[in-house]
Amino acid sequence: MMFSFLTALFIVVVTNGNAFVGRPVNAGEAARSTSSLQMISHRKGFKKLGKPADQRKALLRSLTTEVIRHGRIKTTLVRARAVRKHVDHMIELGKRGDLHARRQAMAWIYDKDLVHSLFDAAPDRYSDRQGGYTRVLRTVARQGDNAKMAIIELV
């Protein structure tokens, strides 16, 4: 009895051929699909960088200050992409040059003398450029934890 049931089950599976009952994939859809899964990030304002809000703000302020001071720093790729927005904004404030812009820059950048030098140099250096004041270059991964590293520099 058991033998005949298993034989019948085997025959059904083998004779059925295509056991998949889902929707068929057409050739155009198969050619379009890629191996990596891409998610759309709607309603995600910024990267949280794995830190609470106060630590994240302090990190971005210090990275902004150091990029403007040294012209080029090495950090992780995610941090470089996050700080790019703030550095560009500080340079825009420096190009504007009015009192309100200076006070806004003083509220974000830690070094008062650095703000003065930024406001002296930015209008001359970036007068012909309408944005894109920083460049993010990817470098080799960090040795200890294999984090993606980058160099962010002023153009």
PDB file of C-alpha atoms in Angstrom:
ATOM      1  CA  MET A   1       0.000   0.000   0.000  1.00  0.00           C
ATOM      2  CA  MET A   2       2.735   2.442   0.940  1.00  0.00           C
ATOM      3  CA  PHE A   3       4.783   1.504  -2.072  1.00  0.00           C
ATOM      4  CA  SER A   4       1.986   2.245  -4.499  1.00  0.00           C
ATOM      5  CA  PHE A   5       1.289   5.628  -2.860  1.00  0.00           C
ATOM      6  CA  LEU A   6       4.944   6.691  -3.146  1.00  0.00           C
ATOM      7  CA  THR A   7       5.081   5.462  -6.720  1.00  0.00           C
ATOM      8  CA  ALA A   8       1.961   7.444  -7.588  1.00  0.00           C
ATOM      9  CA  LEU A   9       3.374  10.549  -5.907  1.00  0.00           C
ATOM     10  CA  PHE A  10       6.638  10.145  -7.786  1.00  0.00           C
ATOM     11  CA  ILE A  11       4.826   9.736 -11.066  1.00  0.00           C
ATOM     12  CA  VAL A  12       2.742  12.854 -10.455  1.00  0.00           C
ATOM     13  CA  VAL A  13       5.800  14.953  -9.632  1.00  0.00           C
ATOM     14  CA  VAL A  14       7.822  13.657 -12.570  1.00  0.00           C
ATOM     15  CA  THR A  15       5.029  13.821 -15.113  1.00  0.00           C
ATOM     16  CA  ASN A  16       3.960  17.285 -13.976  1.00  0.00           C
ATOM     17  CA  GLY A  17       7.352  18.657 -15.087  1.00  0.00           C
ATOM     18  CA  ASN A  18       6.927  22.283 -14.068  1.00  0.00           C
ATOM     19  CA  ALA A  19       5.983  22.171 -10.407  1.00  0.00           C
ATOM     20  CA  PHE A  20       6.199  25.972 -10.009  1.00  0.00           C
ATOM     21  CA  VAL A  21       2.729  27.485 -10.040  1.00  0.00           C
ATOM     22  CA  GLY A  22       3.695  31.189  -9.669  1.00  0.00           C
ATOM     23  CA  ARG A  23       3.511  33.812 -12.372  1.00  0.00           C
ATOM     24  CA  PRO A  24       5.811  33.241 -15.345  1.00  0.00           C
ATOM     25  CA  VAL A  25       8.754  35.536 -15.923  1.00  0.00           C
ATOM     26  CA  ASN A  26       8.936  37.037 -19.397  1.00  0.00           C
ATOM     27  CA  ALA A  27      12.233  37.652 -21.177  1.00  0.00           C
ATOM     28  CA  GLY A  28      12.141  41.448 -20.880  1.00  0.00           C
ATOM     29  CA  GLU A  29      11.693  41.358 -17.122  1.00  0.00           C
ATOM     30  CA  ALA A  30      14.484  38.815 -16.706  1.00  0.00           C
ATOM     31  CA  ALA A  31      16.875  40.997 -18.717  1.00  0.00           C
ATOM     32  CA  ARG A  32      16.027  44.074 -16.632  1.00  0.00           C
ATOM     33  CA  SER A  33      16.582  42.504 -13.242  1.00  0.00           C
ATOM     34  CA  THR A  34      19.914  42.980 -11.541  1.00  0.00           C
ATOM     35  CA  SER A  35      21.636  40.963  -8.913  1.00  0.00           C
ATOM     36  CA  SER A  36      21.631  43.714  -6.285  1.00  0.00           C
ATOM     37  CA  LEU A  37      18.503  44.759  -4.456  1.00  0.00           C
ATOM     38  CA  GLN A  38      17.842  48.496  -4.653  1.00  0.00           C
ATOM     39  CA  MET A  39      15.576  50.189  -2.163  1.00  0.00           C
ATOM     40  CA  ILE A  40      14.044  53.604  -2.676  1.00  0.00           C
ATOM     41  CA  SER A  41      14.533  55.848   0.336  1.00  0.00           C
ATOM     42  CA  HIS A  42      11.395  57.945   0.365  1.00  0.00           C
ATOM     43  CA  ARG A  43      10.887  60.218   3.385  1.00  0.00           C
ATOM     44  CA  LYS A  44      14.410  59.629   4.692  1.00  0.00           C
ATOM     45  CA  GLY A  45      15.875  63.072   5.264  1.00  0.00           C
ATOM     46  CA  PHE A  46      19.478  62.282   6.127  1.00  0.00           C
ATOM     47  CA  LYS A  47      21.844  59.579   7.335  1.00  0.00           C
ATOM     48  CA  LYS A  48      21.780  59.115  11.098  1.00  0.00           C
ATOM     49  CA  LEU A  49      25.388  57.870  11.211  1.00  0.00           C
ATOM     50  CA  GLY A  50      24.553  55.522  14.079  1.00  0.00           C
ATOM     51  CA  LYS A  51      24.544  58.329  16.625  1.00  0.00           C
ATOM     52  CA  PRO A  52      22.024  60.296  18.687  1.00  0.00           C
ATOM     53  CA  ALA A  53      21.114  63.746  17.432  1.00  0.00           C
ATOM     54  CA  ASP A  54      23.478  65.706  19.674  1.00  0.00           C
ATOM     55  CA  GLN A  55      26.484  63.511  18.885  1.00  0.00           C
ATOM     56  CA  ARG A  56      25.636  63.560  15.182  1.00  0.00           C
ATOM     57  CA  LYS A  57      25.474  67.358  15.166  1.00  0.00           C
ATOM     58  CA  ALA A  58      28.792  67.632  17.023  1.00  0.00           C
ATOM     59  CA  LEU A  59      30.419  65.186  14.593  1.00  0.00           C
ATOM     60  CA  LEU A  60      29.174  67.073  11.535  1.00  0.00           C
ATOM     61  CA  ARG A  61      30.255  70.416  13.012  1.00  0.00           C
ATOM     62  CA  SER A  62      33.742  69.147  13.768  1.00  0.00           C
ATOM     63  CA  LEU A  63      34.141  67.500  10.363  1.00  0.00           C
ATOM     64  CA  THR A  64      32.959  70.703   8.678  1.00  0.00           C
ATOM     65  CA  THR A  65      35.457  72.741  10.684  1.00  0.00           C
ATOM     66  CA  GLU A  66      38.319  70.397   9.826  1.00  0.00           C
ATOM     67  CA  VAL A  67      37.506  70.251   6.101  1.00  0.00           C
ATOM     68  CA  ILE A  68      37.499  74.042   5.914  1.00  0.00           C
ATOM     69  CA  ARG A  69      40.674  74.301   8.031  1.00  0.00           C
ATOM     70  CA  HIS A  70      42.768  71.656   6.241  1.00  0.00           C
ATOM     71  CA  GLY A  71      41.132  71.551   2.827  1.00  0.00           C
ATOM     72  CA  ARG A  72      41.132  67.753   2.787  1.00  0.00           C
ATOM     73  CA  ILE A  73      40.363  65.079   5.385  1.00  0.00           C
ATOM     74  CA  LYS A  74      40.038  61.304   5.363  1.00  0.00           C
ATOM     75  CA  THR A  75      36.894  59.810   6.898  1.00  0.00           C
ATOM     76  CA  THR A  76      34.329  57.123   6.165  1.00  0.00           C
ATOM     77  CA  LEU A  77      32.360  57.373   2.946  1.00  0.00           C
ATOM     78  CA  VAL A  78      29.009  57.850   4.667  1.00  0.00           C
ATOM     79  CA  ARG A  79      30.365  60.634   6.880  1.00  0.00           C
ATOM     80  CA  ALA A  80      32.015  62.332   3.905  1.00  0.00           C
ATOM     81  CA  ARG A  81      28.758  62.330   1.981  1.00  0.00           C
ATOM     82  CA  ALA A  82      26.881  63.653   5.015  1.00  0.00           C
ATOM     83  CA  VAL A  83      29.316  66.493   5.745  1.00  0.00           C
ATOM     84  CA  ARG A  84      29.508  67.610   2.106  1.00  0.00           C
ATOM     85  CA  LYS A  85      26.156  69.388   2.437  1.00  0.00           C
ATOM     86  CA  HIS A  86      27.313  71.387   5.455  1.00  0.00           C
ATOM     87  CA  VAL A  87      30.664  72.383   3.959  1.00  0.00           C
ATOM     88  CA  ASP A  88      28.949  73.596   0.791  1.00  0.00           C
ATOM     89  CA  HIS A  89      26.510  75.587   2.899  1.00  0.00           C
ATOM     90  CA  MET A  90      29.329  77.257   4.854  1.00  0.00           C
ATOM     91  CA  ILE A  91      31.055  78.240   1.611  1.00  0.00           C
ATOM     92  CA  GLU A  92      27.770  79.653   0.296  1.00  0.00           C
ATOM     93  CA  LEU A  93      27.523  81.726   3.469  1.00  0.00           C
ATOM     94  CA  GLY A  94      31.109  82.879   2.952  1.00  0.00           C
ATOM     95  CA  LYS A  95      30.329  83.947  -0.593  1.00  0.00           C
ATOM     96  CA  ARG A  96      27.272  85.876   0.569  1.00  0.00           C
ATOM     97  CA  GLY A  97      29.375  87.710   3.119  1.00  0.00           C
ATOM     98  CA  ASP A  98      26.722  89.705   5.001  1.00  0.00           C
ATOM     99  CA  LEU A  99      26.388  89.927   8.762  1.00  0.00           C
ATOM    100  CA  HIS A 100      23.598  87.389   9.035  1.00  0.00           C
ATOM    101  CA  ALA A 101      25.603  84.844   7.012  1.00  0.00           C
ATOM    102  CA  ARG A 102      28.633  85.448   9.218  1.00  0.00           C
ATOM    103  CA  ARG A 103      26.593  84.844  12.368  1.00  0.00           C
ATOM    104  CA  GLN A 104      25.127  81.657  10.918  1.00  0.00           C
ATOM    105  CA  ALA A 105      28.620  80.391  10.097  1.00  0.00           C
ATOM    106  CA  MET A 106      29.845  81.305  13.589  1.00  0.00           C
ATOM    107  CA  ALA A 107      27.016  79.236  15.046  1.00  0.00           C
ATOM    108  CA  TRP A 108      28.129  76.126  13.114  1.00  0.00           C
ATOM    109  CA  ILE A 109      31.936  76.332  12.818  1.00  0.00           C
ATOM    110  CA  TYR A 110      33.891  75.954  16.045  1.00  0.00           C
ATOM    111  CA  ASP A 111      36.796  78.292  15.240  1.00  0.00           C
ATOM    112  CA  LYS A 112      36.070  82.033  15.056  1.00  0.00           C
ATOM    113  CA  ASP A 113      39.305  82.852  13.209  1.00  0.00           C
ATOM    114  CA  LEU A 114      38.525  80.158  10.652  1.00  0.00           C
ATOM    115  CA  VAL A 115      35.178  81.828   9.913  1.00  0.00           C
ATOM    116  CA  HIS A 116      36.951  85.136   9.308  1.00  0.00           C
ATOM    117  CA  SER A 117      39.451  83.547   6.940  1.00  0.00           C
ATOM    118  CA  LEU A 118      36.626  81.681   5.148  1.00  0.00           C
ATOM    119  CA  PHE A 119      34.714  84.902   4.601  1.00  0.00           C
ATOM    120  CA  ASP A 120      37.888  86.574   3.303  1.00  0.00           C
ATOM    121  CA  ALA A 121      38.841  83.794   0.855  1.00  0.00           C
ATOM    122  CA  ALA A 122      35.532  82.301  -0.320  1.00  0.00           C
ATOM    123  CA  PRO A 123      34.241  85.142  -2.546  1.00  0.00           C
ATOM    124  CA  ASP A 124      37.493  85.238  -4.539  1.00  0.00           C
ATOM    125  CA  ARG A 125      38.097  81.504  -4.736  1.00  0.00           C
ATOM    126  CA  TYR A 126      34.549  80.383  -5.562  1.00  0.00           C
ATOM    127  CA  SER A 127      33.128  83.401  -7.423  1.00  0.00           C
ATOM    128  CA  ASP A 128      32.760  81.533 -10.722  1.00  0.00           C
ATOM    129  CA  ARG A 129      31.302  78.346  -9.172  1.00  0.00           C
ATOM    130  CA  GLN A 130      27.583  77.954  -8.396  1.00  0.00           C
ATOM    131  CA  GLY A 131      27.851  74.941  -6.095  1.00  0.00           C
ATOM    132  CA  GLY A 132      29.788  71.706  -5.812  1.00  0.00           C
ATOM    133  CA  TYR A 133      32.573  73.110  -3.667  1.00  0.00           C
ATOM    134  CA  THR A 134      33.641  69.704  -2.336  1.00  0.00           C
ATOM    135  CA  ARG A 135      34.807  66.480  -3.925  1.00  0.00           C
ATOM    136  CA  VAL A 136      34.458  63.031  -2.360  1.00  0.00           C
ATOM    137  CA  LEU A 137      37.049  60.492  -3.519  1.00  0.00           C
ATOM    138  CA  ARG A 138      36.731  56.861  -2.510  1.00  0.00           C
ATOM    139  CA  THR A 139      39.846  55.170  -1.164  1.00  0.00           C
ATOM    140  CA  VAL A 140      40.685  51.687   0.052  1.00  0.00           C
ATOM    141  CA  ALA A 141      38.700  50.155   2.898  1.00  0.00           C
ATOM    142  CA  ARG A 142      39.870  50.594   6.483  1.00  0.00           C
ATOM    143  CA  GLN A 143      42.047  47.764   7.733  1.00  0.00           C
ATOM    144  CA  GLY A 144      40.357  46.981  11.038  1.00  0.00           C
ATOM    145  CA  ASP A 145      36.662  46.813  10.184  1.00  0.00           C
ATOM    146  CA  ASN A 146      36.684  47.043   6.364  1.00  0.00           C
ATOM    147  CA  ALA A 147      34.684  50.287   6.432  1.00  0.00           C
ATOM    148  CA  LYS A 148      34.489  52.173   3.144  1.00  0.00           C
ATOM    149  CA  MET A 149      36.789  55.180   3.392  1.00  0.00           C
ATOM    150  CA  ALA A 150      36.853  58.418   1.449  1.00  0.00           C
ATOM    151  CA  ILE A 151      38.710  61.678   1.151  1.00  0.00           C
ATOM    152  CA  ILE A 152      36.629  64.831   1.138  1.00  0.00           C
ATOM    153  CA  GLU A 153      38.379  67.885  -0.223  1.00  0.00           C
ATOM    154  CA  LEU A 154      37.637  71.434  -1.269  1.00  0.00           C
ATOM    155  CA  VAL A 155      37.666  71.981  -5.014  1.00  0.00           C
TER     156      VAL A 155
END
